[in-house]
PDB file of C-alpha atoms in Angstrom:
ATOM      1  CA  UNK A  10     -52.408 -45.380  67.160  1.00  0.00           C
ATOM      2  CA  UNK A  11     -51.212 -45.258  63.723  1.00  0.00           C
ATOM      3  CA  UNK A  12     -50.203 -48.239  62.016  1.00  0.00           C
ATOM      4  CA  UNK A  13     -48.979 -48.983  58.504  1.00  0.00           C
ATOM      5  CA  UNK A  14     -48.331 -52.748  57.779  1.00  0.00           C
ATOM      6  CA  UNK A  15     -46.624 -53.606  54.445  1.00  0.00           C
ATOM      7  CA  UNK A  16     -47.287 -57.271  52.842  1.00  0.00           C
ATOM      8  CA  UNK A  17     -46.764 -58.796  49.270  1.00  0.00           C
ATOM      9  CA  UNK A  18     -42.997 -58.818  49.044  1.00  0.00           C
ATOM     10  CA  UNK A  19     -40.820 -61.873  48.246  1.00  0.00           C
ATOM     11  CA  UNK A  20     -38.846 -63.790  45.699  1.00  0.00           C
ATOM     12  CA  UNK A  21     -39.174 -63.207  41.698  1.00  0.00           C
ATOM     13  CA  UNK A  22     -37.327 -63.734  38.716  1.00  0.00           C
ATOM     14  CA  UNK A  23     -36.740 -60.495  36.595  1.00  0.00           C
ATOM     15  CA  UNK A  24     -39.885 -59.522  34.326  1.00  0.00           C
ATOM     16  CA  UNK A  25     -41.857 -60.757  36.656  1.00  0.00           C
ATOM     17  CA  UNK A  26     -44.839 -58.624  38.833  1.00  0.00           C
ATOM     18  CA  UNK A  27     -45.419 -58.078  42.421  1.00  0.00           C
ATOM     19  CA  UNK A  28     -48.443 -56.743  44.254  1.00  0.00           C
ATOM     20  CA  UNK A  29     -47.595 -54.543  47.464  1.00  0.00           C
ATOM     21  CA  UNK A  30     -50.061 -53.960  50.102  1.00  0.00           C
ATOM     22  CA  UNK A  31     -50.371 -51.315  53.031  1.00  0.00           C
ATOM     23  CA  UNK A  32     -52.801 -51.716  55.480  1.00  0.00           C
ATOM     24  CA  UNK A  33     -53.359 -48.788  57.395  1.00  0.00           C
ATOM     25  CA  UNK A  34     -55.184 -48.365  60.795  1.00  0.00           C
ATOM     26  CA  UNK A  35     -55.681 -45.612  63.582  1.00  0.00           C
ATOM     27  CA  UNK A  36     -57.296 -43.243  61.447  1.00  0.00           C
ATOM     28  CA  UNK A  37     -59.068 -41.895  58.382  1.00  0.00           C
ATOM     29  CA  UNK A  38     -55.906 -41.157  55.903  1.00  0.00           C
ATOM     30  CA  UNK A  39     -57.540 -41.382  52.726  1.00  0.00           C
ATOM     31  CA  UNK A  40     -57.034 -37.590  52.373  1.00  0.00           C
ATOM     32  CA  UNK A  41     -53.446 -37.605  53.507  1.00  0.00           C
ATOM     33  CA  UNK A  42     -50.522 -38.108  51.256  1.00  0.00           C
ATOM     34  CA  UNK A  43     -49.519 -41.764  51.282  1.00  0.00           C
ATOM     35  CA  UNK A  44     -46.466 -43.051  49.037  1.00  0.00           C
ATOM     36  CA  UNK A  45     -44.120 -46.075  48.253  1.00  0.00           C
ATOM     37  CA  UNK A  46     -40.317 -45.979  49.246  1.00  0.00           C
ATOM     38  CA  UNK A  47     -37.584 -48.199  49.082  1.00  0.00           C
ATOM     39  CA  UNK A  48     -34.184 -48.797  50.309  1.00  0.00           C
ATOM     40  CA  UNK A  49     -31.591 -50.953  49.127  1.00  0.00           C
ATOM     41  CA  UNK A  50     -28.328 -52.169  51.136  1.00  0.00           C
ATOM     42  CA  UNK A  51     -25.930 -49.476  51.384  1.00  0.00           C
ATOM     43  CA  UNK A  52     -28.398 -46.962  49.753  1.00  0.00           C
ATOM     44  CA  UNK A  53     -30.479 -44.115  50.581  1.00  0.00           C
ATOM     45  CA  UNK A  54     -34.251 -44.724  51.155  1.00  0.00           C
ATOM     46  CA  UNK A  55     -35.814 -43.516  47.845  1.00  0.00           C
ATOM     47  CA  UNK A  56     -39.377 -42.421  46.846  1.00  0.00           C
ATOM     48  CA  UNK A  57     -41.011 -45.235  45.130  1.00  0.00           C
ATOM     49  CA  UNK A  58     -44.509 -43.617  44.351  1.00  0.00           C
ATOM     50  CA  UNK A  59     -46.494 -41.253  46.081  1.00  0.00           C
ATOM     51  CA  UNK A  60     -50.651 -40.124  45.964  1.00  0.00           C
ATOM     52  CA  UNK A  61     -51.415 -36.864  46.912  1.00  0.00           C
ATOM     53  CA  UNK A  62     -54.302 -35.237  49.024  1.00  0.00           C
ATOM     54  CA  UNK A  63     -55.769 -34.261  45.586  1.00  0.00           C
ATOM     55  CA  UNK A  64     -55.330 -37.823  43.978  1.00  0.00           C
ATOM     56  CA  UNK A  65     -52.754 -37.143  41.572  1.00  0.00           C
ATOM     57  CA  UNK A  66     -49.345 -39.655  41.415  1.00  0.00           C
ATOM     58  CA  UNK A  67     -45.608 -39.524  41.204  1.00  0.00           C
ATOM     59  CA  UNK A  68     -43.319 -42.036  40.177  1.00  0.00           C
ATOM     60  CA  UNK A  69     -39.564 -42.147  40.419  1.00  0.00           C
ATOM     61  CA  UNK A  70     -38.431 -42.175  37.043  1.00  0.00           C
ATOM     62  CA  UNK A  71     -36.381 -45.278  37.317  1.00  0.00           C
ATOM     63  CA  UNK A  72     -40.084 -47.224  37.978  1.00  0.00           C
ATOM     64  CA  UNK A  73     -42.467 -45.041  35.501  1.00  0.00           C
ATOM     65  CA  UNK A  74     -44.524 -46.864  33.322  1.00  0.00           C
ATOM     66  CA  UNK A  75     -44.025 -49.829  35.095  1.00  0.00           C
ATOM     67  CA  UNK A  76     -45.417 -49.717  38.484  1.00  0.00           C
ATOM     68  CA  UNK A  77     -48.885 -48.245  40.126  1.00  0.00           C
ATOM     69  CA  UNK A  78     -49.684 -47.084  42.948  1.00  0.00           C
ATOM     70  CA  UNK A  79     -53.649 -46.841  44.153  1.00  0.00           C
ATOM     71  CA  UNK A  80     -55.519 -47.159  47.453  1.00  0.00           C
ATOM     72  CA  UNK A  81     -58.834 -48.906  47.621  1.00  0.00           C
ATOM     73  CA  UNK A  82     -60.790 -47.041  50.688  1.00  0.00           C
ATOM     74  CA  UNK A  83     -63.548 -49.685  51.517  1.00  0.00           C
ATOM     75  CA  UNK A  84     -60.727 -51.943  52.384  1.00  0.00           C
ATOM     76  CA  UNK A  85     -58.046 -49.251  54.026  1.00  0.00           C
ATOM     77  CA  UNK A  86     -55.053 -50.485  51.880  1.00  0.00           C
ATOM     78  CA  UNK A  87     -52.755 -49.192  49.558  1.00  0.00           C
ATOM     79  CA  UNK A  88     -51.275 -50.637  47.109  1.00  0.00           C
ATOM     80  CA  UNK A  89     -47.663 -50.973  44.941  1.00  0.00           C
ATOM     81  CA  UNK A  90     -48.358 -52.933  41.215  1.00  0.00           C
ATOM     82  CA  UNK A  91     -45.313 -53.474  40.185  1.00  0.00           C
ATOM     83  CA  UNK A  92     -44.509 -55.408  36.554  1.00  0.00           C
ATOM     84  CA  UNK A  93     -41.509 -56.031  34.011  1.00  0.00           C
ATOM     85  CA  UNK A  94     -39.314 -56.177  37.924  1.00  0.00           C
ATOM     86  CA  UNK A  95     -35.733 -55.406  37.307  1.00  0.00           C
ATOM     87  CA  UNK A  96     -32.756 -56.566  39.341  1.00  0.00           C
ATOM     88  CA  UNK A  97     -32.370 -52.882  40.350  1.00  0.00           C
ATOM     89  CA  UNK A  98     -35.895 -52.858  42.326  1.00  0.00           C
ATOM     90  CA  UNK A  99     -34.002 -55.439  44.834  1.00  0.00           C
ATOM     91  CA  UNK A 100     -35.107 -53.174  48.128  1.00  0.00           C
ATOM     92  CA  UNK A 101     -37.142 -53.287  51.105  1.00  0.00           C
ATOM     93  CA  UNK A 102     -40.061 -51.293  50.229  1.00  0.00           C
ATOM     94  CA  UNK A 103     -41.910 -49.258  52.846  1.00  0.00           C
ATOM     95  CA  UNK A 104     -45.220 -47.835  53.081  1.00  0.00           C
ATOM     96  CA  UNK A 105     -45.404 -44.013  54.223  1.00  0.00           C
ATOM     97  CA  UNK A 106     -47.912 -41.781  55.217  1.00  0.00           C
ATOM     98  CA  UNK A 107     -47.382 -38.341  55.713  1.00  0.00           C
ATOM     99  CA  UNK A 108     -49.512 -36.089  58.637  1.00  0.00           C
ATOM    100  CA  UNK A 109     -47.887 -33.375  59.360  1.00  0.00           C
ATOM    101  CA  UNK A 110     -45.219 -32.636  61.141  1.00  0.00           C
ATOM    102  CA  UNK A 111     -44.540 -36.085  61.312  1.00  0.00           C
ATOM    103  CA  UNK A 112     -43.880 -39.153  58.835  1.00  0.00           C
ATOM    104  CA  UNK A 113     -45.162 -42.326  59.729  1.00  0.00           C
ATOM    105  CA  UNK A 114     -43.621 -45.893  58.249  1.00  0.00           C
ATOM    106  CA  UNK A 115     -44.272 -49.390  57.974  1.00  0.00           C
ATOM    107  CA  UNK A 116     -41.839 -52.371  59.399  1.00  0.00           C
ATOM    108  CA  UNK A 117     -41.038 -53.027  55.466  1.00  0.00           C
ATOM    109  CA  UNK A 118     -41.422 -55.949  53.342  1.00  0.00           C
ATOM    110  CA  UNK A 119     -38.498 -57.315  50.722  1.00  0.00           C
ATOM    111  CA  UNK A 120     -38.936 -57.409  47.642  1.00  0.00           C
ATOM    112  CA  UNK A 121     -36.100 -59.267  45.840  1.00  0.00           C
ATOM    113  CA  UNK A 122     -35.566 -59.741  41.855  1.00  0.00           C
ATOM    114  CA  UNK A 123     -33.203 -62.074  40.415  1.00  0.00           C
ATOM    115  CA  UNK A 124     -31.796 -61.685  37.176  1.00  0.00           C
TER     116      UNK A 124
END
């Protein structure tokens, strides 16, 4: 079974930082692609961040230079840093990993900014 469980959203004022985890279990998927999305009401989900097979990252451009995205392998978790939080990152954020032909996804976890 593959499992992807999302933790670390909540409640915080704009500016403020937020630490997303993934826990992932049912597997070895440190060489698969893993990412970040996010969808907000009414809106299409969106690529948040994304780590490829090779390591290298990609960041939508509305969240570059202020969010992160890294995995820690002894611990099976990815992760979602995400500072200077705008009103606009109001989503629920969802942790993805990618084996093909399929796309596997957490339950979600909200992540609300007030201005």
């Amino acid at each position: 079974q593959v499992q992807l469980v999302e933790s670390g959203g909540g409640l915080v004022q704009a500016g403020g930082s937020l630490r997303l985890a993934c826990a992932y279990s049912g597997g070895i998927f440190g060489i698969a692609p893993m990412g970040w999305y996010r969808q907000a009401p009414g809106k299409q989900r969106e690529l948040v961040a994304r780590v490829s097979v090779g390591g290298s990252t990609n960041y939508a451009d509305s969240v570059k230079g202020r969010f992160t995205i890294s995995r820690d392998f002894t611990k099976n978790t990815m992760y979602l840093q995400m500072n200077h939080l705008k009103s606009e990152d109001t989503a629920v954020y969802y942790c993805n990993l990618q084996i093909q032909p399929n796309d596997y996804w957490g339950q979600g976890t909200q992540v609300t900014v007030s201005s």
